[in-house]
Amino acid sequence: MADSKVNVLLVGSGGREHALAWKLLQSPLINRLYVAPGNAGTEDYNISISATDIKSLTNFAKEKGCFTIVGPEIPLELGLVDALESELLITFSPSKEEARLETSKSYAKQFMKSNHIPTASFDIFNDYGSALDYCRDKEGNVVIKADGLASGKGVFVCTNLKEATSALKTIFIERVFGDSGKIVVIEEKLSGYEVSLMAICDGKNASPFGTAMDHKRLLDQDKGPNTGGMGAISPALGFDEKQLENAMEKIIRPVVRKTGFKGFLYAGLMITEDGPKVLEFNARLGDPETQALLPRLRSDFLQSLLDITEQGLDSAEKELDWDSSYSCCVVMCSRGYPSNAEVGFPIHGLEDAQKLDGIFVFHAGTKMRDKNLITSGGRVLSVTAKGDTLSDASGTAYNAVKLISWEGENHRSDIGRTAPF
Ligand code: AMP
Ligand code: GLY
């Protein structure tokens, strides 16, 4: 069991990273925490290195002898873990190759097909004309996905040919997602309800690391465009221990055995009448799922990560201890998100909100300007509350949300309030 103090470098600047920093700081094993580049919520720990500056991050980790944890996907795609490991530095995140499960949807789909992992049927296209012909055949009743990373915005669930044509134009002709849209995956549309299953993996085996339900659409009742996530509840509803173990055996563990994946593996599942099917893999924890999940973790998070890295999963999985509460996280965002967020507005009421019992306010798009807290991104704050019931958790979260404001603030009002299925 790890017992000496460590310096930790946490890479990222979202709500997920503030939640990770908050949890890591509770560990007696932490010596220094550095967050690159962080946000106003992690101000005391921030270093001014961008999450995409692989060389500077590696040099910094080397100089301070850091254990590195990577929050978002882009540094994974840019090979941060490979660079750190080539310097013999320890990390708990996947390599560039392992992260392809997230960074290329066409790779992930082909991987699932060859390894009999349940997922929607699909075809892959690299030109507008043949993709459009295919959509015509399906009368536009398809899901169209840009192959590469698009911050959760490159997926179009279409109901008719007009919508499908517009999605293909956005990706292939307007090239809104740049090279991420060079290839397109077109999938069969699944129905059911969605569960985010997170697993902790040591390269050989995997254990569950909690479940959640994300709310990806911008507007109440799952209307409007897809976003990075407008709120989350944890644990997932309608997903019992038996279903969890089944998904671990049929989906997560085969992936880990085949790819040697280490770090957090996230499977976005659709629970269909034929069982769970994978909508996507992420090579990291979810945002905002992490903000709902981590307040429910009682045990020492850093201790588990170090033990897994040093000794494998066997000893560490026994240490993970979750409370039996429900949690609800409401994302407060800027006017214009997810397309063009308007930023730079002072945030009011945060101190009052934080005084409420059982409230955790995690920052994302925030920064300090002349000692004032201002908005600086699309998703600004993740307001999480815990409760004995989901309805308690949701009620408390919304009591806090009511106290916080800025010009153009926007949030969903139904997180944890209506059953997602
Ligand atoms: P993804 O980023 O691939 O998880 O897709 C984003 C969202 O689009 C998912 O959370 C689902 O709500 C929806 N979606 C993706 N794929 C499908 C599918 N094959 N059938 C129905 N909905 C889907
Ligand atoms: N909330 C979805 C994600 O993190 O990709």
Coordinates of C-alpha atoms and ligand atoms in Angstrom, one line a residue:
M1 CA 0.0 0.0 0.0
A2 CA 1.4 3.4 -1.0
D3 CA 2.5 5.3 2.1
S4 CA 4.8 8.1 1.1
K5 CA 3.7 11.5 0.1
V6 CA 3.6 12.5 -3.6
N7 CA 3.4 15.5 -5.8
V8 CA 0.4 15.3 -8.2
L9 CA 0.0 17.0 -11.5
L10 CA -3.6 17.2 -12.6
V11 CA -4.2 18.2 -16.2
G12 CA -7.3 20.1 -17.3
S13 CA -9.5 23.0 -16.4
G14 CA -13.1 21.9 -16.2
G15 CA -15.7 21.0 -13.5
R16 CA -14.3 17.4 -13.6
E17 CA -10.8 18.6 -12.8
H18 CA -12.1 20.8 -9.9
A19 CA -13.9 17.8 -8.5
L20 CA -10.8 15.7 -8.9
A21 CA -8.6 18.3 -7.2
W22 CA -11.1 18.6 -4.3
K23 CA -11.0 14.8 -3.8
L24 CA -7.2 14.5 -4.2
L25 CA -6.6 17.2 -1.6
Q26 CA -8.5 15.1 1.0
S27 CA -5.7 12.5 0.9
P28 CA -3.0 12.5 3.6
L29 CA -0.7 11.2 0.8
I30 CA -0.6 14.4 -1.1
N31 CA 2.4 16.6 -0.8
R32 CA 1.8 19.2 -3.5
L33 CA -1.0 19.5 -6.0
Y34 CA -0.4 21.3 -9.3
V35 CA -3.3 21.9 -11.7
A36 CA -2.5 22.7 -15.4
P37 CA -4.0 25.2 -16.2
G38 CA -7.0 24.9 -13.8
N39 CA -9.8 27.4 -13.2
A40 CA -10.7 29.9 -10.5
G41 CA -11.9 27.0 -8.3
T42 CA -8.4 25.5 -8.2
E43 CA -6.7 28.9 -8.1
D44 CA -4.3 28.1 -5.3
Y45 CA -2.8 25.1 -7.2
N46 CA -2.8 26.4 -10.8
I47 CA 0.3 26.5 -13.0
S48 CA 0.2 28.3 -16.3
I49 CA 0.8 25.5 -18.6
S50 CA -1.9 24.6 -21.2
A51 CA -3.4 21.1 -21.2
T52 CA -2.1 20.8 -24.8
D53 CA 1.5 21.8 -24.2
I54 CA 2.8 18.2 -23.9
K55 CA 6.5 19.2 -23.8
S56 CA 6.1 21.7 -20.9
L57 CA 3.8 19.4 -19.0
T58 CA 6.3 16.6 -19.3
N59 CA 9.2 18.8 -18.2
F60 CA 7.2 20.1 -15.3
A61 CA 6.3 16.6 -14.1
K62 CA 9.9 15.6 -14.4
E63 CA 11.2 18.6 -12.5
K64 CA 8.8 18.1 -9.6
G65 CA 8.7 14.2 -9.8
C66 CA 4.9 14.2 -10.2
F67 CA 2.3 11.5 -10.5
T68 CA 0.2 12.7 -13.4
I69 CA -3.6 12.4 -13.8
V70 CA -5.1 13.6 -17.1
G71 CA -8.7 14.8 -17.0
P72 CA -9.6 15.6 -20.6
E73 CA -9.2 13.7 -23.8
I74 CA -7.2 16.1 -26.0
P75 CA -3.8 15.7 -24.1
L76 CA -4.4 11.9 -24.3
E77 CA -4.7 12.2 -28.1
L78 CA -1.6 14.4 -28.2
G79 CA 0.4 11.7 -26.5
L80 CA 0.9 13.2 -23.1
V81 CA 1.0 9.8 -21.3
D82 CA 3.5 8.4 -23.9
A83 CA 5.7 11.4 -23.3
L84 CA 5.6 11.0 -19.5
E85 CA 6.2 7.3 -19.7
S86 CA 9.2 7.8 -22.0
E87 CA 10.7 9.8 -19.1
L88 CA 9.8 6.9 -16.7
L89 CA 7.2 9.1 -14.9
I90 CA 4.1 7.5 -13.4
T91 CA 0.6 8.3 -14.6
F92 CA -2.8 6.9 -14.2
S93 CA -4.1 7.6 -17.7
P94 CA -4.1 5.7 -21.0
S95 CA -1.6 6.0 -23.8
K96 CA -2.4 7.6 -27.2
E97 CA -3.1 4.2 -28.7
E98 CA -5.4 3.1 -25.8
A99 CA -7.2 6.4 -26.0
R100 CA -8.2 5.7 -29.7
L101 CA -11.3 4.0 -28.3
E102 CA -12.4 7.6 -27.7
T103 CA -10.5 9.6 -30.2
S104 CA -11.7 7.7 -33.3
K105 CA -15.3 6.6 -33.4
S106 CA -14.7 4.5 -36.5
Y107 CA -11.8 2.7 -34.8
A108 CA -14.0 2.1 -31.7
K109 CA -16.9 0.7 -33.8
Q110 CA -14.6 -1.6 -35.8
F111 CA -13.0 -2.7 -32.5
M112 CA -16.4 -3.5 -31.0
K113 CA -17.5 -5.4 -34.1
S114 CA -14.4 -7.6 -34.3
N115 CA -14.6 -8.3 -30.5
H116 CA -18.4 -9.0 -30.4
I117 CA -19.0 -6.1 -28.0
P118 CA -22.7 -5.1 -28.3
T119 CA -23.2 -1.8 -30.2
A120 CA -25.5 -0.3 -32.8
S121 CA -24.9 -1.5 -36.4
F122 CA -23.0 1.0 -38.5
D123 CA -21.2 2.0 -41.7
I124 CA -18.3 4.2 -42.3
F125 CA -18.0 7.0 -45.0
N126 CA -15.4 9.4 -46.1
D127 CA -17.4 11.4 -48.7
Y128 CA -20.6 13.4 -48.7
G129 CA -22.2 11.7 -51.7
S130 CA -22.0 8.1 -50.6
A131 CA -23.0 9.1 -47.0
L132 CA -26.0 10.9 -48.4
D133 CA -27.1 7.9 -50.6
Y134 CA -26.9 5.7 -47.5
C135 CA -29.1 8.2 -45.5
R136 CA -31.6 8.3 -48.3
D137 CA -31.9 4.5 -48.1
K138 CA -32.6 4.8 -44.4
E139 CA -35.0 7.8 -44.9
G140 CA -32.7 9.8 -42.7
N141 CA -33.6 7.8 -39.6
V142 CA -30.0 7.5 -38.5
V143 CA -27.3 8.8 -36.1
I144 CA -24.5 10.6 -37.8
K145 CA -21.2 11.0 -35.9
A146 CA -18.0 12.8 -36.8
D147 CA -15.1 10.3 -36.3
G148 CA -12.8 12.5 -34.2
L149 CA -13.0 14.6 -31.0
A150 CA -15.7 17.3 -31.1
S151 CA -16.4 18.0 -27.4
G152 CA -19.6 16.0 -27.4
K153 CA -21.0 18.1 -30.3
G154 CA -20.3 16.0 -33.3
V155 CA -23.2 13.6 -33.0
F156 CA -26.5 14.2 -34.8
V157 CA -29.6 12.1 -34.0
C158 CA -31.7 12.5 -37.1
T159 CA -35.4 11.7 -37.7
N160 CA -35.7 12.6 -41.4
L161 CA -33.6 13.1 -44.6
K162 CA -33.6 16.9 -44.2
E163 CA -31.9 16.6 -40.8
A164 CA -29.4 14.0 -42.0
T165 CA -28.5 16.1 -45.0
S166 CA -27.9 19.1 -42.9
A167 CA -25.7 17.1 -40.5
L168 CA -23.6 15.7 -43.4
K169 CA -23.2 19.2 -44.8
T170 CA -22.1 20.5 -41.4
I171 CA -19.5 17.8 -41.1
F172 CA -18.3 17.2 -44.8
I173 CA -18.9 20.6 -46.5
E174 CA -18.8 23.3 -43.8
R175 CA -16.1 21.2 -42.0
V176 CA -17.2 22.6 -38.7
F177 CA -15.2 19.9 -36.9
G178 CA -12.2 20.2 -39.1
D179 CA -10.3 16.9 -39.6
S180 CA -12.4 15.3 -36.9
G181 CA -15.1 15.2 -39.6
K182 CA -13.0 13.6 -42.4
I183 CA -14.6 10.3 -41.6
V184 CA -18.2 9.8 -40.6
V185 CA -19.8 6.9 -38.8
I186 CA -23.5 6.4 -39.5
E187 CA -25.4 4.2 -37.0
E188 CA -28.6 2.5 -36.5
K189 CA -30.8 4.5 -34.1
L190 CA -31.2 2.7 -30.8
S191 CA -33.9 3.2 -28.2
G192 CA -33.8 2.7 -24.5
Y193 CA -32.3 4.8 -21.7
E194 CA -28.7 5.8 -21.2
V195 CA -26.3 4.9 -18.4
S196 CA -22.7 6.1 -18.0
L197 CA -20.6 3.3 -16.6
M198 CA -17.2 4.2 -15.3
A199 CA -14.5 1.6 -14.7
I200 CA -11.0 1.7 -13.2
C201 CA -8.5 -0.4 -15.1
D202 CA -5.0 -1.6 -14.5
G203 CA -4.1 -2.8 -18.0
K204 CA -5.2 -6.3 -17.3
N205 CA -8.5 -6.1 -15.3
A206 CA -11.2 -3.7 -14.4
S207 CA -13.5 -2.8 -11.5
P208 CA -16.6 -0.6 -11.6
F209 CA -16.0 3.0 -10.6
G210 CA -19.6 4.1 -10.2
T211 CA -22.5 4.8 -12.5
A212 CA -24.3 8.0 -13.5
M213 CA -26.8 9.4 -15.9
D214 CA -25.7 12.3 -18.0
H215 CA -28.2 14.9 -19.5
K216 CA -26.5 15.8 -22.8
R217 CA -29.2 17.9 -24.5
L218 CA -29.2 21.6 -23.9
L219 CA -32.9 22.0 -23.0
D220 CA -35.4 20.4 -20.6
Q221 CA -37.0 17.1 -21.5
D222 CA -34.0 16.3 -23.6
K223 CA -34.7 18.9 -26.3
G224 CA -32.2 21.0 -28.2
P225 CA -28.7 20.2 -29.4
N226 CA -26.2 17.9 -27.8
T227 CA -23.7 19.5 -25.4
G228 CA -20.8 18.3 -23.3
G229 CA -23.4 17.6 -20.6
M230 CA -25.9 19.8 -18.7
G231 CA -26.2 17.7 -15.6
A232 CA -25.8 14.3 -14.1
I233 CA -27.2 12.1 -11.4
S234 CA -25.5 9.2 -9.6
P235 CA -26.0 6.3 -9.2
A236 CA -27.7 5.5 -12.5
L237 CA -31.4 4.5 -12.1
G238 CA -32.6 1.3 -13.6
F239 CA -29.2 -0.4 -13.5
D240 CA -28.8 -3.0 -10.8
E241 CA -25.8 -5.0 -9.6
K242 CA -26.6 -7.8 -12.0
Q243 CA -26.8 -5.5 -15.0
L244 CA -23.6 -3.8 -13.8
E245 CA -21.7 -7.1 -13.6
N246 CA -23.0 -8.2 -17.0
A247 CA -21.8 -4.9 -18.6
M248 CA -18.4 -5.3 -16.9
E249 CA -18.1 -8.9 -18.2
K250 CA -19.4 -8.3 -21.7
I251 CA -18.1 -4.9 -22.4
I252 CA -15.4 -3.4 -20.1
R253 CA -13.2 -6.4 -19.3
P254 CA -12.9 -7.7 -22.9
V255 CA -11.8 -4.2 -23.9
V256 CA -9.2 -4.0 -21.2
R257 CA -7.8 -7.5 -21.9
K258 CA -7.6 -6.8 -25.6
T259 CA -6.0 -3.3 -25.4
G260 CA -4.1 -3.3 -22.1
F261 CA -6.1 -0.2 -21.2
K262 CA -5.1 1.5 -17.9
G263 CA -6.9 4.5 -16.4
F264 CA -10.6 5.3 -16.3
L265 CA -12.7 3.7 -19.1
Y266 CA -16.1 5.1 -19.5
A267 CA -18.8 3.3 -21.5
G268 CA -21.8 5.3 -22.6
L269 CA -24.5 2.6 -22.7
M270 CA -27.9 2.5 -24.2
I271 CA -30.0 0.0 -22.2
T272 CA -32.1 -1.6 -24.9
E273 CA -34.7 -4.4 -24.8
D274 CA -31.8 -6.6 -26.0
G275 CA -29.5 -5.5 -23.2
P276 CA -26.8 -2.8 -22.9
K277 CA -25.2 -1.5 -26.2
V278 CA -22.2 0.8 -26.3
L279 CA -22.9 4.3 -27.7
E280 CA -19.4 5.5 -27.1
F281 CA -16.2 4.9 -25.1
N282 CA -14.3 7.6 -23.4
A283 CA -10.8 7.1 -22.2
R284 CA -11.3 9.2 -19.1
L285 CA -13.9 10.1 -16.5
G286 CA -17.1 11.9 -17.6
D287 CA -17.8 15.6 -17.2
P288 CA -20.3 16.3 -15.4
E289 CA -20.6 12.6 -14.2
T290 CA -17.4 13.0 -12.1
Q291 CA -18.9 16.0 -10.2
A292 CA -21.9 13.8 -9.3
L293 CA -19.7 10.7 -8.6
L294 CA -16.8 11.9 -6.5
P295 CA -18.8 13.4 -3.6
R296 CA -20.1 9.8 -3.0
L297 CA -16.7 8.3 -2.7
R298 CA -15.8 7.8 1.0
S299 CA -12.4 6.3 0.6
D300 CA -9.0 7.8 -0.3
F301 CA -9.0 8.4 -4.0
L302 CA -5.3 9.1 -4.3
Q303 CA -4.4 6.0 -2.3
S304 CA -6.4 3.8 -4.7
L305 CA -4.8 5.4 -7.8
L306 CA -1.3 4.9 -6.4
D307 CA -2.0 1.4 -5.3
I308 CA -3.3 0.4 -8.7
T309 CA -0.4 2.0 -10.4
E310 CA 2.1 0.2 -8.2
Q311 CA 0.4 -3.1 -7.5
G312 CA -2.5 -3.6 -9.8
L313 CA -6.2 -3.6 -9.2
D314 CA -6.5 -6.5 -6.7
S315 CA -5.6 -4.7 -3.6
A316 CA -7.0 -1.3 -4.7
E317 CA -10.4 -2.4 -5.7
K318 CA -11.2 -3.5 -2.1
E319 CA -10.4 0.0 -0.9
L320 CA -13.0 1.8 -2.9
D321 CA -15.9 2.7 -0.7
W322 CA -19.0 4.5 -1.9
D323 CA -21.7 5.9 0.3
S324 CA -25.3 5.0 -0.5
S325 CA -26.5 8.6 -1.1
Y326 CA -27.9 10.0 -4.4
S327 CA -26.3 12.9 -5.9
C328 CA -27.4 15.5 -8.5
C329 CA -25.2 17.9 -10.4
V330 CA -26.7 20.8 -12.3
V331 CA -24.5 22.5 -14.9
M332 CA -24.9 26.3 -15.1
C333 CA -23.7 27.6 -18.4
S334 CA -23.3 30.8 -20.5
R335 CA -25.8 32.2 -23.0
G336 CA -24.9 30.9 -26.4
Y337 CA -23.4 27.6 -25.2
P338 CA -22.8 25.1 -26.9
S339 CA -22.1 27.2 -30.1
N340 CA -20.8 30.6 -29.1
A341 CA -20.7 31.2 -25.4
E342 CA -20.8 34.8 -24.2
V343 CA -18.3 35.2 -21.4
G344 CA -16.7 37.9 -19.1
F345 CA -19.7 38.5 -16.8
P346 CA -19.3 38.8 -13.0
I347 CA -20.8 35.8 -11.0
H348 CA -23.0 36.7 -8.0
G349 CA -24.3 34.7 -5.1
L350 CA -21.7 31.9 -4.9
E351 CA -20.8 32.4 -1.3
D352 CA -24.4 32.2 -0.2
A353 CA -24.9 29.1 -2.2
Q354 CA -21.9 27.4 -0.7
K355 CA -23.2 28.0 2.8
L356 CA -26.1 25.6 2.1
D357 CA -25.6 22.1 3.7
G358 CA -24.4 19.4 1.4
I359 CA -23.6 21.6 -1.5
F360 CA -20.4 21.3 -3.7
V361 CA -19.9 24.0 -6.3
F362 CA -17.3 22.9 -8.8
H363 CA -15.9 25.6 -11.2
A364 CA -15.3 25.1 -14.9
G365 CA -15.4 28.2 -17.1
T366 CA -14.4 30.7 -14.4
K367 CA -11.5 33.0 -13.8
M368 CA -10.6 35.9 -11.5
R369 CA -10.4 39.5 -12.9
D370 CA -9.5 42.3 -10.6
K371 CA -10.4 40.1 -7.6
N372 CA -13.8 39.4 -9.1
L373 CA -15.0 36.0 -10.2
I374 CA -16.1 36.1 -13.9
T375 CA -17.4 33.7 -16.5
S376 CA -14.8 32.5 -19.0
G377 CA -16.3 29.5 -20.8
G378 CA -19.5 27.7 -21.9
R379 CA -20.0 25.5 -18.9
V380 CA -19.3 27.7 -15.9
L381 CA -20.3 25.9 -12.7
S382 CA -21.4 22.4 -11.7
V383 CA -23.6 22.6 -8.6
T384 CA -23.8 19.2 -6.9
A385 CA -25.8 18.1 -3.9
K386 CA -26.3 14.8 -2.1
G387 CA -29.4 13.4 -0.5
D388 CA -31.0 10.3 0.9
T389 CA -33.3 10.3 -2.1
L390 CA -32.7 11.7 -5.6
S391 CA -35.5 14.2 -5.1
D392 CA -33.8 15.5 -1.9
A393 CA -30.5 15.8 -3.8
S394 CA -32.1 17.6 -6.7
G395 CA -34.1 19.9 -4.5
T396 CA -30.9 21.0 -2.6
A397 CA -28.9 21.5 -5.8
Y398 CA -31.7 23.7 -7.3
N399 CA -31.9 25.7 -4.0
A400 CA -28.2 26.6 -4.5
V401 CA -28.6 27.3 -8.3
K402 CA -31.4 29.8 -7.4
L403 CA -28.9 31.8 -5.4
I404 CA -26.3 32.1 -8.2
S405 CA -26.6 34.4 -11.2
W406 CA -24.8 36.2 -14.0
E407 CA -25.9 37.9 -17.2
G408 CA -27.2 35.3 -19.6
E409 CA -26.9 32.4 -17.1
N410 CA -28.7 29.2 -18.4
H411 CA -29.4 25.8 -16.9
R412 CA -31.8 22.9 -17.2
S413 CA -34.5 22.8 -14.6
D414 CA -35.3 19.1 -14.8
I415 CA -32.0 17.4 -13.6
G416 CA -32.9 14.6 -11.1
R417 CA -36.6 15.8 -11.3
T418 CA -38.0 13.6 -14.0
A419 CA -37.1 9.9 -14.5
P420 CA -34.8 9.7 -17.6
F421 CA -36.8 6.7 -18.9
Ligands
AMP1 P1 -22.0 9.7 -28.3 O1 -21.1 10.9 -28.2 O2 -21.6 8.8 -29.4 O3 -22.2 9.0 -27.0 O4 -23.4 10.3 -28.7 C1 -24.0 11.4 -28.0 C2 -25.4 11.1 -27.7 O5 -26.2 10.9 -28.9 C3 -25.7 9.9 -26.9 O6 -25.6 10.2 -25.5 C4 -27.1 9.5 -27.3 O7 -28.0 10.3 -26.6 C5 -27.1 9.9 -28.7 N1 -26.8 8.7 -29.5 C6 -25.6 8.3 -30.0 N2 -25.6 7.2 -30.7 C7 -26.9 6.8 -30.7 C8 -27.6 5.7 -31.3 N3 -26.9 4.8 -32.0 N4 -28.9 5.6 -31.1 C9 -29.6 6.6 -30.4 N5 -29.0 7.6 -29.9 C10 -27.7 7.8 -30.0
GLY2 N1 -20.6 13.7 -20.2 C1 -20.1 13.0 -21.3 C2 -18.6 13.0 -21.4 O1 -17.9 13.3 -20.5 O2 -18.2 12.7 -22.5

